[in-house]
């Protein structure tokens, strides 16, 4: 019998085993994701995507590559997430499905926002929301795209436009959205309300968010909600016991679930903001110096906010040189991120410090 015939059963067996290995890798990647081990999930997903490519399984490759991009974003590696997301956007599978195009554009928008590329983030999210609105049966995807659009508009100081999109989102939520989806959406609407100084609306929507989100279902999400709620209350100048309770809950939850270094810095920034607004300037300076020493890990507009608060604290302590240095850095970073109103606020405080 020819040697080639002898090897044939082994080749067939290998081909049969390979898809099984791929499915196992996909399950392992999803399991790591559910356990919030994003580094492990990303590595397994990358391996699964490579195997899917060898098998010419475009759908499996797409799903595992998308998971890689999500993991990178969860790890705070926003630029890397954008790069992977762009690869997905240019893939033929994406072009064949409106739902997939919306999913990846929304992901890219969130990652661009994390990079501080707010104009691009708005454009991606606006396109995703427009596509989703024309696709039947895609309510959840439309809601997620609206959330991305609202967040990007709000961070780039386009607050009136953001509120208009919030009203669109509120209408979508009347169509029986899941509790977690509703919670995250009410959270986004409340954020914009606080930024517009609509404190009553902000409090209302954040309470609705808290009713729909549960620490027992997702403690990490609960931590992020409470931190964000506190940050927006502070931005609106709401210094009340309820705001401090949000900070305390966020810190307690984060101490349990851990999180990335970026998460830790953002939470420290929120606590520092509270200290500035309550006149505890020395403690605020200590925290803010630690945050700004690692500002490269933060989105540009977040680093700008840290510099602005540090400038405020130094100014309150009459340390003018440090105040000016930080306020000037803040202005540059706000301009770089496209947050022009915040840049103007930094310039105004610079003139005050200079006695202008």
XYZ file of C-alpha atoms in Angstrom:
356
model
C 0.000 0.000 0.000
C 1.463 3.460 -0.863
C 2.777 5.508 2.040
C 0.411 8.355 1.214
C -2.560 6.065 1.737
C -1.240 5.048 5.145
C -1.120 8.712 6.301
C -4.574 9.586 5.059
C -6.551 8.522 8.178
C -4.256 10.691 10.341
C -4.814 13.710 8.106
C -8.581 13.203 8.261
C -8.417 12.862 12.033
C -6.388 16.075 12.348
C -8.903 17.953 10.220
C -11.727 16.630 12.376
C -9.984 17.602 15.614
C -9.093 21.151 14.541
C -12.677 22.542 14.578
C -13.146 20.926 17.987
C -10.037 22.705 19.252
C -11.369 25.984 17.857
C -14.702 25.600 19.666
C -12.861 24.780 22.899
C -10.705 27.887 22.574
C -13.779 30.041 21.955
C -15.445 28.652 25.086
C -12.281 29.247 27.122
C -12.014 32.829 25.845
C -15.651 33.531 26.776
C -15.140 31.962 30.197
C -12.100 34.166 30.885
C -14.108 37.213 29.728
C -16.945 36.348 32.114
C -14.400 36.083 34.926
C -13.004 39.518 33.922
C -9.578 38.065 33.191
C -9.280 40.255 30.120
C -5.618 39.549 29.421
C -6.218 35.782 29.363
C -9.407 36.212 27.321
C -7.539 38.334 24.777
C -4.691 35.823 24.380
C -7.042 32.869 23.957
C -9.251 34.837 21.543
C -6.187 35.717 19.468
C -5.249 32.034 19.296
C -8.821 31.086 18.363
C -8.924 33.765 15.654
C -5.679 32.443 14.189
C -7.057 28.920 14.065
C -10.308 30.190 12.501
C -8.292 31.969 9.817
C -6.469 28.712 9.029
C -9.850 27.017 8.626
C -11.244 29.884 6.502
C -14.007 30.305 9.104
C -14.650 34.031 8.687
C -17.497 34.198 11.205
C -15.476 32.607 14.000
C -12.504 34.829 13.122
C -14.739 37.926 13.321
C -16.198 36.991 16.710
C -12.850 36.222 18.293
C -11.200 39.322 16.829
C -14.062 41.464 18.153
C -13.524 39.887 21.578
C -9.844 40.846 21.373
C -10.805 44.471 20.711
C -13.242 44.439 23.646
C -10.595 42.978 25.956
C -8.061 45.609 24.929
C -10.584 48.342 25.712
C -11.344 46.795 29.101
C -7.599 46.769 29.826
C -7.368 50.478 29.014
C -5.357 49.805 25.831
C -7.504 52.126 23.743
C -5.178 52.721 20.790
C -4.691 48.993 20.365
C -8.457 48.461 20.555
C -8.987 51.035 17.796
C -6.421 49.298 15.565
C -8.145 45.923 15.933
C -11.529 47.577 15.465
C -10.394 49.182 12.204
C -9.302 45.750 10.983
C -12.827 44.490 11.638
C -14.404 47.471 9.897
C -12.440 46.693 6.741
C -13.376 43.001 6.708
C -15.904 41.676 4.145
C -18.003 40.012 6.864
C -18.672 43.425 8.414
C -19.733 44.885 5.074
C -22.348 42.137 4.703
C -24.141 42.839 8.014
C -25.615 46.083 9.337
C -25.667 44.648 12.863
C -21.958 43.802 12.781
C -21.106 47.188 11.281
C -23.009 48.906 14.117
C -21.332 46.753 16.784
C -17.819 47.476 15.618
C -18.419 51.191 14.957
C -19.793 51.520 18.488
C -16.775 49.720 19.919
C -14.382 51.926 17.918
C -16.242 55.038 19.111
C -15.847 54.063 22.777
C -12.147 53.270 22.236
C -11.549 56.569 20.405
C -13.253 58.351 23.268
C -10.854 56.586 25.641
C -7.958 57.897 23.538
C -9.327 61.430 23.763
C -10.031 61.517 19.996
C -13.468 62.959 20.581
C -14.288 64.278 17.102
C -13.616 60.863 15.568
C -15.544 59.189 18.392
C -18.602 61.356 17.669
C -18.431 60.579 13.949
C -18.196 56.806 14.520
C -21.057 56.766 17.014
C -23.264 58.999 14.877
C -22.795 56.657 11.935
C -23.522 53.619 14.095
C -26.701 55.151 15.521
C -27.925 56.142 12.063
C -27.344 52.634 10.708
C -29.019 50.997 13.708
C -32.096 53.231 13.425
C -32.709 51.882 9.913
C -32.244 48.220 10.844
C -35.387 46.395 12.068
C -35.162 44.462 15.316
C -31.887 46.038 16.458
C -33.125 47.954 19.516
C -30.303 46.878 21.836
C -27.654 47.777 19.252
C -29.319 51.139 18.629
C -29.356 51.835 22.371
C -25.667 50.996 22.680
C -24.807 53.233 19.724
C -26.861 56.066 21.238
C -24.945 55.643 24.500
C -21.636 55.924 22.653
C -22.833 59.024 20.780
C -24.099 60.710 23.935
C -20.860 60.024 25.805
C -18.686 61.351 22.978
C -20.813 64.484 22.515
C -20.820 65.172 26.248
C -17.056 64.771 26.601
C -16.512 67.153 23.657
C -18.755 69.803 25.306
C -21.554 69.461 22.725
C -24.073 69.243 25.539
C -27.194 70.497 23.765
C -26.649 67.960 20.984
C -26.032 65.299 23.635
C -29.343 66.139 25.328
C -31.171 65.856 22.011
C -29.732 62.352 21.624
C -30.735 61.582 25.222
C -34.368 62.209 24.302
C -33.999 59.735 21.419
C -32.528 57.225 23.861
C -35.318 57.758 26.394
C -37.865 56.899 23.696
C -35.976 53.710 22.819
C -36.068 52.621 26.473
C -39.869 52.566 26.402
C -39.664 49.452 24.195
C -38.947 47.000 27.030
C -35.157 47.159 27.192
C -33.389 44.770 29.576
C -32.767 46.032 33.118
C -29.002 46.338 32.656
C -29.395 48.102 29.303
C -31.951 50.472 30.835
C -29.698 51.090 33.826
C -26.704 52.000 31.704
C -28.837 54.236 29.487
C -30.435 56.119 32.373
C -26.903 56.542 33.682
C -25.863 58.217 30.398
C -28.927 60.497 30.360
C -28.300 61.519 33.959
C -24.687 62.336 33.119
C -25.723 64.835 30.463
C -28.384 66.338 32.710
C -25.775 67.033 35.401
C -23.405 68.581 32.849
C -26.234 70.886 31.738
C -26.800 71.835 35.392
C -30.200 70.115 35.254
C -29.542 68.742 38.722
C -33.105 67.542 39.334
C -33.124 65.594 36.046
C -29.635 64.256 36.726
C -30.607 62.973 40.156
C -33.834 61.468 38.744
C -32.109 59.535 35.968
C -29.236 58.346 38.137
C -31.749 57.019 40.667
C -33.489 55.167 37.821
C -30.080 53.791 36.826
C -29.409 52.609 40.373
C -32.805 50.855 40.440
C -31.954 48.900 37.287
C -28.308 48.116 38.037
C -27.422 45.660 40.779
C -24.136 45.056 42.611
C -25.026 41.373 42.846
C -25.335 41.064 39.059
C -22.218 43.025 38.098
C -20.097 44.514 40.868
C -17.611 46.009 38.422
C -20.381 47.876 36.580
C -21.818 49.002 39.933
C -18.425 50.430 40.894
C -18.088 52.298 37.601
C -21.632 53.652 37.840
C -21.101 55.031 41.319
C -17.774 56.617 40.354
C -19.277 58.203 37.253
C -22.350 59.377 39.163
C -20.122 61.018 41.773
C -17.918 62.602 39.090
C -20.901 64.158 37.302
C -22.436 65.408 40.551
C -19.119 67.031 41.409
C -18.858 68.582 37.936
C -22.275 70.144 38.607
C -21.080 71.373 42.008
C -23.373 69.008 43.924
C -21.496 68.464 47.193
C -23.998 66.505 49.259
C -23.863 63.356 51.420
C -25.357 61.350 48.522
C -22.363 62.302 46.362
C -19.900 61.136 49.014
C -21.872 57.897 49.364
C -21.376 57.277 45.620
C -17.608 57.716 46.013
C -17.506 55.419 49.040
C -19.536 52.725 47.235
C -17.294 52.969 44.176
C -14.138 52.621 46.260
C -15.525 49.666 48.214
C -16.688 47.830 45.089
C -13.423 48.534 43.281
C -11.417 47.164 46.194
C -13.248 43.854 45.677
C -13.240 43.534 41.889
C -9.846 45.159 41.306
C -9.676 46.730 37.867
C -7.039 48.308 35.688
C -4.571 50.993 36.749
C -6.600 53.412 34.655
C -9.703 52.588 36.723
C -7.755 53.222 39.923
C -6.506 56.594 38.679
C -9.973 57.723 37.590
C -11.396 56.813 40.996
C -8.565 58.679 42.738
C -9.355 61.694 40.543
C -12.999 61.602 41.649
C -12.018 61.525 45.326
C -9.580 64.404 44.690
C -12.357 66.444 43.040
C -14.436 65.996 46.186
C -11.488 67.177 48.280
C -11.040 70.304 46.132
C -14.720 71.248 46.323
C -14.796 70.718 50.097
C -11.685 72.852 50.647
C -9.289 70.031 51.575
C -6.581 71.355 49.261
C -3.456 69.736 50.731
C -5.019 66.266 50.577
C -6.268 67.009 47.053
C -2.787 68.069 45.886
C -1.271 64.847 47.213
C -3.788 62.698 45.344
C -3.688 64.737 42.160
C 0.117 64.687 41.975
C -0.063 60.884 42.087
C -2.687 60.897 39.305
C -0.850 63.335 37.013
C 2.407 61.407 37.438
C 0.696 58.606 35.454
C -1.469 60.756 33.186
C -0.245 58.910 30.083
C -2.584 56.077 31.137
C -5.594 58.396 31.017
C -7.681 59.744 28.148
C -6.493 63.196 27.099
C -9.563 65.012 28.420
C -9.340 63.117 31.745
C -5.669 64.054 32.151
C -6.693 67.636 31.376
C -9.279 67.540 34.165
C -6.675 66.249 36.633
C -4.304 69.102 35.699
C -7.134 71.636 35.991
C -8.071 70.464 39.483
C -4.429 70.450 40.549
C -4.087 74.015 39.288
C -7.177 74.995 41.260
C -5.814 73.401 44.430
C -2.405 75.076 44.094
C -4.106 78.408 43.429
C -6.210 78.025 46.578
C -2.962 77.427 48.522
C -1.411 80.526 46.841
C 1.317 78.498 45.116
C 1.053 80.468 41.893
C 3.858 78.983 39.795
C 2.608 75.398 40.205
C -0.950 76.596 39.643
C -0.019 78.236 36.335
C 2.051 75.285 35.115
C -0.801 72.862 35.695
C -3.504 75.152 34.325
C -1.507 75.784 31.142
C -0.978 72.038 30.712
C -4.706 71.571 31.298
C -5.627 74.113 28.623
C -3.359 72.434 26.061
C -4.778 68.988 26.801
C -8.382 70.219 26.596
C -7.662 71.832 23.226
C -5.962 68.640 22.043
C -9.022 66.573 22.958
C -11.474 69.021 21.392
C -13.078 70.116 24.705
C -13.011 73.808 23.849
C -15.344 75.031 26.601
C -13.164 73.405 29.242
C -10.080 74.923 27.596
C -11.732 78.342 27.873
C -12.412 77.720 31.588
C -8.723 76.904 32.086
C -7.697 80.108 30.268
C -10.043 82.143 32.439
C -8.511 80.746 35.628
C -4.987 81.346 34.239
C -5.869 85.051 33.794
C -7.204 85.183 37.363
C -4.017 83.674 38.768
C -1.949 86.141 36.728
C -4.036 88.971 38.133
C -5.548 89.775 34.733
